[in-house]
Structures are given as C-alpha cells and as structure tokens.
PDB file of C-alpha atoms in Angstrom:
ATOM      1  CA  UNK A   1     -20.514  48.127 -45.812  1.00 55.00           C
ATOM      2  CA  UNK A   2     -22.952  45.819 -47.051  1.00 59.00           C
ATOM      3  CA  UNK A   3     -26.415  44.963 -45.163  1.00 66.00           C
ATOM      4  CA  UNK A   4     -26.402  41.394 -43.109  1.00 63.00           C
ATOM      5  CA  UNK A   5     -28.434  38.871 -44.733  1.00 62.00           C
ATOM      6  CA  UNK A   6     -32.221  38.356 -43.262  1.00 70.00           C
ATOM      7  CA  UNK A   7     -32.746  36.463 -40.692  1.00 74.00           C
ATOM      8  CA  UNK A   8     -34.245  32.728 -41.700  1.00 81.00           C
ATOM      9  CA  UNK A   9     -34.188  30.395 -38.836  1.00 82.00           C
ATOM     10  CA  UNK A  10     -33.831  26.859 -40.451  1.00 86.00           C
ATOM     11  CA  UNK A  11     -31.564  28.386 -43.203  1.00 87.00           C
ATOM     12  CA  UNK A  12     -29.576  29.905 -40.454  1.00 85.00           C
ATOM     13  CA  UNK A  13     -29.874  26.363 -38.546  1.00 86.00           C
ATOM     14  CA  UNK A  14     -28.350  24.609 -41.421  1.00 89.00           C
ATOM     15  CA  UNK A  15     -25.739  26.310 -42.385  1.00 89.00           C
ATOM     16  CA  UNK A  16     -24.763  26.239 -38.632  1.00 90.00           C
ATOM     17  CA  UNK A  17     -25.022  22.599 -38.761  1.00 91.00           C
ATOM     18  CA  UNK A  18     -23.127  22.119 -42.096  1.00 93.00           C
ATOM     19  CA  UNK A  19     -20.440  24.208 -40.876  1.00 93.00           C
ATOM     20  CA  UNK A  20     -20.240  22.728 -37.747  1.00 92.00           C
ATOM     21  CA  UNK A  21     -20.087  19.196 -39.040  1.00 93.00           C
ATOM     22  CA  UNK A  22     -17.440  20.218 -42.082  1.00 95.00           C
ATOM     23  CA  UNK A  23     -15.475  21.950 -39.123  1.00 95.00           C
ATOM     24  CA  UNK A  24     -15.762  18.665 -36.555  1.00 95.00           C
ATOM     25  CA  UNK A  25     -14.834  16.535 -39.690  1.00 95.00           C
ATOM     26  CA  UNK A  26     -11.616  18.418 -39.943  1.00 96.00           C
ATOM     27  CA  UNK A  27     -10.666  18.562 -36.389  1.00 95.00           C
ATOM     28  CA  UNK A  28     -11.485  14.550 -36.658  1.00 95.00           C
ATOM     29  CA  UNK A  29      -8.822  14.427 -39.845  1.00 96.00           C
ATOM     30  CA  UNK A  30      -6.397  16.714 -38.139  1.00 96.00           C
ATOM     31  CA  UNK A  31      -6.304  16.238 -34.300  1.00 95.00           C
ATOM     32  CA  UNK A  32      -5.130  13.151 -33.447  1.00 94.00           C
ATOM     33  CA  UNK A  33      -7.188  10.956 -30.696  1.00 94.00           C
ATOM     34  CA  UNK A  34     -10.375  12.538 -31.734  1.00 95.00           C
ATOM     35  CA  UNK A  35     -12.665   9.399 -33.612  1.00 94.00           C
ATOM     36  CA  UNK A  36     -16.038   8.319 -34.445  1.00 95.00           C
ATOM     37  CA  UNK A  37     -17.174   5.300 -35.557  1.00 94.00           C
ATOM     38  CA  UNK A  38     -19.809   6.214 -38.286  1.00 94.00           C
ATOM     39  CA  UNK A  39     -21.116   9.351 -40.312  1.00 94.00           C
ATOM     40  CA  UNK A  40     -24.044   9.260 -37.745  1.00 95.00           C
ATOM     41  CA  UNK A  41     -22.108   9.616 -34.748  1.00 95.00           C
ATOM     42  CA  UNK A  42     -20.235  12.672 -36.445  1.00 95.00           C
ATOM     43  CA  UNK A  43     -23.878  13.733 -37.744  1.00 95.00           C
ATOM     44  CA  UNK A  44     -25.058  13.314 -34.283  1.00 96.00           C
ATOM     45  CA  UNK A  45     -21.637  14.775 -32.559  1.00 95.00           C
ATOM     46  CA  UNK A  46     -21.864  18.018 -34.555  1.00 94.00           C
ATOM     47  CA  UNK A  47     -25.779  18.570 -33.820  1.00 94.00           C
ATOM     48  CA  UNK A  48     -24.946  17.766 -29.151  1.00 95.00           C
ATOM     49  CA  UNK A  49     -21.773  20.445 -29.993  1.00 94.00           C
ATOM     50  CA  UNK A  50     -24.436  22.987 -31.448  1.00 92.00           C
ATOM     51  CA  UNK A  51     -26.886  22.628 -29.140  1.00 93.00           C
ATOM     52  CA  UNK A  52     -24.057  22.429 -26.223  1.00 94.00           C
ATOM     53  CA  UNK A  53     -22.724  26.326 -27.254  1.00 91.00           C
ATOM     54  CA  UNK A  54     -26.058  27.141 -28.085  1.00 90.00           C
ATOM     55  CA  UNK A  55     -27.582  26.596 -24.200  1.00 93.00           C
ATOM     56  CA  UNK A  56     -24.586  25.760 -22.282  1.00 94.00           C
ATOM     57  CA  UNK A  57     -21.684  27.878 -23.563  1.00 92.00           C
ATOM     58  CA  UNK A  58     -23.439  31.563 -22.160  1.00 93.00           C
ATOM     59  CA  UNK A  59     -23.798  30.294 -18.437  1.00 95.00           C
ATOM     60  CA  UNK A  60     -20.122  29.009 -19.104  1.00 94.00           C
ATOM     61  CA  UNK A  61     -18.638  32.084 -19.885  1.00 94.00           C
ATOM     62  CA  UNK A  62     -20.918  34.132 -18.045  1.00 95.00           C
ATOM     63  CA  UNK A  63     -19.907  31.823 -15.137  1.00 94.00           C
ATOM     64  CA  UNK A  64     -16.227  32.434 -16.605  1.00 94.00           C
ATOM     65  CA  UNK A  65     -16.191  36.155 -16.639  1.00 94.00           C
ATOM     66  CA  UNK A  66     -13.189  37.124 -14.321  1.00 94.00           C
ATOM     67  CA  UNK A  67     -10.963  34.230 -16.381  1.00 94.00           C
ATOM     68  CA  UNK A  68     -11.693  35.322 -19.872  1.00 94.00           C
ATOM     69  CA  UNK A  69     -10.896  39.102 -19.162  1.00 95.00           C
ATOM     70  CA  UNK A  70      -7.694  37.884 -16.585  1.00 96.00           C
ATOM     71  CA  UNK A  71      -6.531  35.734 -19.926  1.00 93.00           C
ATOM     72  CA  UNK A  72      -7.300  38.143 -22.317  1.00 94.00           C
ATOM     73  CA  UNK A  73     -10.335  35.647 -23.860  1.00 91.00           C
ATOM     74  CA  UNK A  74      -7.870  32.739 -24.332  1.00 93.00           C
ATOM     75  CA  UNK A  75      -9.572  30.819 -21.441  1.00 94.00           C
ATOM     76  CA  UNK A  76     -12.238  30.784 -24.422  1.00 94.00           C
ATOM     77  CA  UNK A  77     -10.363  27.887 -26.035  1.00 94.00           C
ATOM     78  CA  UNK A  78     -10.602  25.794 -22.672  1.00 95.00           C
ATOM     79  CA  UNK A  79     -14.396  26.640 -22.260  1.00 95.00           C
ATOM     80  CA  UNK A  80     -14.307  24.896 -26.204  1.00 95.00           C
ATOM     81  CA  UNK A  81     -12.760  21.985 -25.583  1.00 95.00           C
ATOM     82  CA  UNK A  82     -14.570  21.471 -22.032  1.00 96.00           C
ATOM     83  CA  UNK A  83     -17.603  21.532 -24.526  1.00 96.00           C
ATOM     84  CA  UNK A  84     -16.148  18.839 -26.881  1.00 96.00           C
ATOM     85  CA  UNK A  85     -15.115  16.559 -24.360  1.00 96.00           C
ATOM     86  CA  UNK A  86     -18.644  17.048 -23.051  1.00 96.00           C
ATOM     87  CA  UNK A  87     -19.584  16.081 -26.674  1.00 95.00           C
ATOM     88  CA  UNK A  88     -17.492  13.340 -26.345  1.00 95.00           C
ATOM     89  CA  UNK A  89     -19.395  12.146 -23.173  1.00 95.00           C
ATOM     90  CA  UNK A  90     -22.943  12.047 -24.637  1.00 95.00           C
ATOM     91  CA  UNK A  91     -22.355  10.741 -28.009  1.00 94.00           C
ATOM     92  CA  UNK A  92     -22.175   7.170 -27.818  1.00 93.00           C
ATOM     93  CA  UNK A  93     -19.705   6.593 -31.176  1.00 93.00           C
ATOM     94  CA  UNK A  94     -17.846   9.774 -31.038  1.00 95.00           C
ATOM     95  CA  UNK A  95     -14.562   9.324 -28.695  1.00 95.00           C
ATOM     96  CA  UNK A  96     -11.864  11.431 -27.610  1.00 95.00           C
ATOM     97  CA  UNK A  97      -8.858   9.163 -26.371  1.00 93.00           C
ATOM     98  CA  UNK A  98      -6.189  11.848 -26.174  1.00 87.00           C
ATOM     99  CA  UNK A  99      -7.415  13.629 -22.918  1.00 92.00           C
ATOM    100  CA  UNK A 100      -8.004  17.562 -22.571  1.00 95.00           C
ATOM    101  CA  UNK A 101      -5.207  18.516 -24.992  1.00 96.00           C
ATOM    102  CA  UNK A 102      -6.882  16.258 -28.250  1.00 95.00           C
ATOM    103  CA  UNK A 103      -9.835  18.538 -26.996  1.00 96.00           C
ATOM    104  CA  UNK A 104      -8.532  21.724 -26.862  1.00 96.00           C
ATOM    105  CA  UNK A 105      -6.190  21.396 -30.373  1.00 97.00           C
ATOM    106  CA  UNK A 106      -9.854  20.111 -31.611  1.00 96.00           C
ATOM    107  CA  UNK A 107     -11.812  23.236 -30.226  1.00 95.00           C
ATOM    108  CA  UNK A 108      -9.164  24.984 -31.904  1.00 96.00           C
ATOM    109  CA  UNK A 109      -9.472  23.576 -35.340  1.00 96.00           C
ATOM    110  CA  UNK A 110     -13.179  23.658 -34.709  1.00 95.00           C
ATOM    111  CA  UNK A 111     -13.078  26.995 -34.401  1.00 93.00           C
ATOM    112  CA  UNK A 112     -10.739  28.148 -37.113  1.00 94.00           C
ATOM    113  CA  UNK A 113     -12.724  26.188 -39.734  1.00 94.00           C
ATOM    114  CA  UNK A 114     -15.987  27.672 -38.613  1.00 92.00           C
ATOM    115  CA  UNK A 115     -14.465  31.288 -38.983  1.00 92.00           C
ATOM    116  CA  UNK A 116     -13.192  30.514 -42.029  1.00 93.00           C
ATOM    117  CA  UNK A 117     -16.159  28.730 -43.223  1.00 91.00           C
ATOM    118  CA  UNK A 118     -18.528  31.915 -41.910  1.00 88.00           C
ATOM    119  CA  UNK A 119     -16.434  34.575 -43.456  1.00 88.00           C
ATOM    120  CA  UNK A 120     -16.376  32.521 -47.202  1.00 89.00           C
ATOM    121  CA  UNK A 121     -20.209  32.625 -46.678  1.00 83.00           C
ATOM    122  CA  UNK A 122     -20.701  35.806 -45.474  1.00 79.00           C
ATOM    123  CA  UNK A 123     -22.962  33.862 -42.793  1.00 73.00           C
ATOM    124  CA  UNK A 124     -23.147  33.071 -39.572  1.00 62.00           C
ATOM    125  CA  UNK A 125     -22.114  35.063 -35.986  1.00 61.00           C
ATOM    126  CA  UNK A 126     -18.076  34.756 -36.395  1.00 60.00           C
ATOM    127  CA  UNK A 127     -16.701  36.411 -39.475  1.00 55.00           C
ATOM    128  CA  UNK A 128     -13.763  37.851 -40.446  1.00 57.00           C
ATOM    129  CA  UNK A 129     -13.533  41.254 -42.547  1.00 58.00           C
ATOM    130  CA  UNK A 130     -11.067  43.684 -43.873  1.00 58.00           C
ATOM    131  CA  UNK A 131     -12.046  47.056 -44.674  1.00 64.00           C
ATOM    132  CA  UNK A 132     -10.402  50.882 -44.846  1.00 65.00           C
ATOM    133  CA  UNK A 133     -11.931  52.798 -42.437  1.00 60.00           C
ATOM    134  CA  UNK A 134     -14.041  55.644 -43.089  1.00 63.00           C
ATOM    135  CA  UNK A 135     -11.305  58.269 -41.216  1.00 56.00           C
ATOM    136  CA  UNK A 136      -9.126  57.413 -43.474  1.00 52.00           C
ATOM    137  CA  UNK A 137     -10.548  57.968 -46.578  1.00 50.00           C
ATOM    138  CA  UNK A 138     -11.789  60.905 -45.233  1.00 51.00           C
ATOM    139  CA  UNK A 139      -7.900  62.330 -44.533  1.00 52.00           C
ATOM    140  CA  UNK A 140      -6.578  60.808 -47.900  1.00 49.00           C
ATOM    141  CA  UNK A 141      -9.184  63.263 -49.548  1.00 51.00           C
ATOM    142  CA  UNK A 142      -8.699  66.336 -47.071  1.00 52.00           C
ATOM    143  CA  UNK A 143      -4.930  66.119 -47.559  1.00 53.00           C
ATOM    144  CA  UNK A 144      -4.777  66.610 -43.484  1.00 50.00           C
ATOM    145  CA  UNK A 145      -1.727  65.197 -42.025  1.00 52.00           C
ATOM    146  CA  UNK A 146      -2.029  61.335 -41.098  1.00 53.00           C
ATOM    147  CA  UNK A 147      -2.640  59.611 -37.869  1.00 52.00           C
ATOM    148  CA  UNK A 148      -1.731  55.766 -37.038  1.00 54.00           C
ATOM    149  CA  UNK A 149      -4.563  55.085 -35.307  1.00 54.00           C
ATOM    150  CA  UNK A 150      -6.782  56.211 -37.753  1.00 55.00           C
ATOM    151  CA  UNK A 151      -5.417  54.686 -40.796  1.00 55.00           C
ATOM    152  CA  UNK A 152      -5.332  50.380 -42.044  1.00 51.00           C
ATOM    153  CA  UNK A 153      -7.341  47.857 -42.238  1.00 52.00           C
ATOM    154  CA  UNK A 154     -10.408  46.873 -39.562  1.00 50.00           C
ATOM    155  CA  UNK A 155     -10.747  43.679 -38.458  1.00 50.00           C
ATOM    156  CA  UNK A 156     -14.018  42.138 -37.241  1.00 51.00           C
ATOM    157  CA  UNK A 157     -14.428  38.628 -35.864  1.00 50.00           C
TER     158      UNK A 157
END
C-alpha cells in the first residue's frame, strides 16, 4: 500500500477548495432548484460550505451521535444538506428554492463528486480504494483451504 502524500496545508487547502467548488458546480448543473447568480457567489458558496464542515459539521455529528449509529450513518446525508441550506442562508447570490429535498439530492451529489474527485487524486480525507487483502494472498500461496471472509476486495472510504 502506498505511503499518503505529506502534509502541505495551502496545497491541501486548495485542492479542498477546487474540489469542493467542481463538486458544488455539479450539484448546481444537476439538482434542480439549487442557483447562483455569478462565479463569485459559487466561489464564495464553496469556500462558507468548507469552512461550515470544517468547524460546524464535528459538533453536528458529535451532537448527532445516537441518529447516525440508529440510521446506520445515513442521517449523514441530512446533517449535509442542513449544511448547504445553511450555505444557502449566508451567501447572498447562492439560492436554494427547492426546500430540504434540492438540499439533500445536492449534499448528495456534493458528496459523490468529492469522493470521486479525492480518489482520482489520491488526495484528500474521503477516498475510495480496492485492494486484495494480505490474508488472501497469503492462503493463495499456502494452498490452505479458503475462507469468505478473508478473501475479495477491501474497500476504504
């Protein structure tokens, strides 16, 4: 498995902010009822969303706790889009007319783009990887008889 990249804050920052504003550009494309009048109001709606999960989000989910393990982490996507409407509150140009649910499929694109975008870059804190587990190439070699849980692909995110 390869090393992590070092940490460099203001590298790190911007590729946050990139991805964040590629990934509230598509939600804006996709999800309808999410708009913004001009590339500075996206600009400025992507930077309020970062800084929002960056301070907010952990009293949120801390806050959240009993929810997110009662739903399995799907109460996640709510915490999200509570976020974006909050977005929506603070930045002047950037408007969410369809209610909670423009919100939430937003959060949701938002977040699928960013994992996406984090995993092609190999940067970031959500990334997806597949890789064989060492067990199993271990057995394969051994000739020992085969268990299912110790065999496939790992996923991270």
């Amino acid at each position: 498995m390869s090393e992590p990249p070092p940490k460099r804050p203001v590298r790190d920052f911007l590729h946050q902010f990139v991805v964040g504003t590629f990934a509230v550009l598509i939600a804006v494309n996709v999800v309808p009822g999410i708009t913004y009048d001009t590339p500075l109001h996206l600009l400025l709606a992507s930077l309020v969303l970062g800084a929002l999960n960056a301070f907010l989000r952990p009293f949120l989910l801390l806050g959240c706790l009993p929810l997110l393990i009662l739903t399995l982490g799907l109460f996640l996507m709510v915490i999200n889009a509570v976020l974006l409407l909050l977005t929506a509150e603070l930045v002047e140009g950037f408007k969410i007319e369809g209610g909670f649910w423009s919100a939430f499929w937003g959060a949701l694109v938002i977040s699928i783009v960013t994992l996406i975008a984090n995993s092609l870059t190999k940067r970031g804190d959500s990334q997806m990887s597949f890789r064989r587990s060492k067990a199993h190439a271990t057995q394969s070699n051994r000739q020992s008889p085969r268990h299912d849980d110790d065999d496939g692909p790992v996923i991270d995110v």
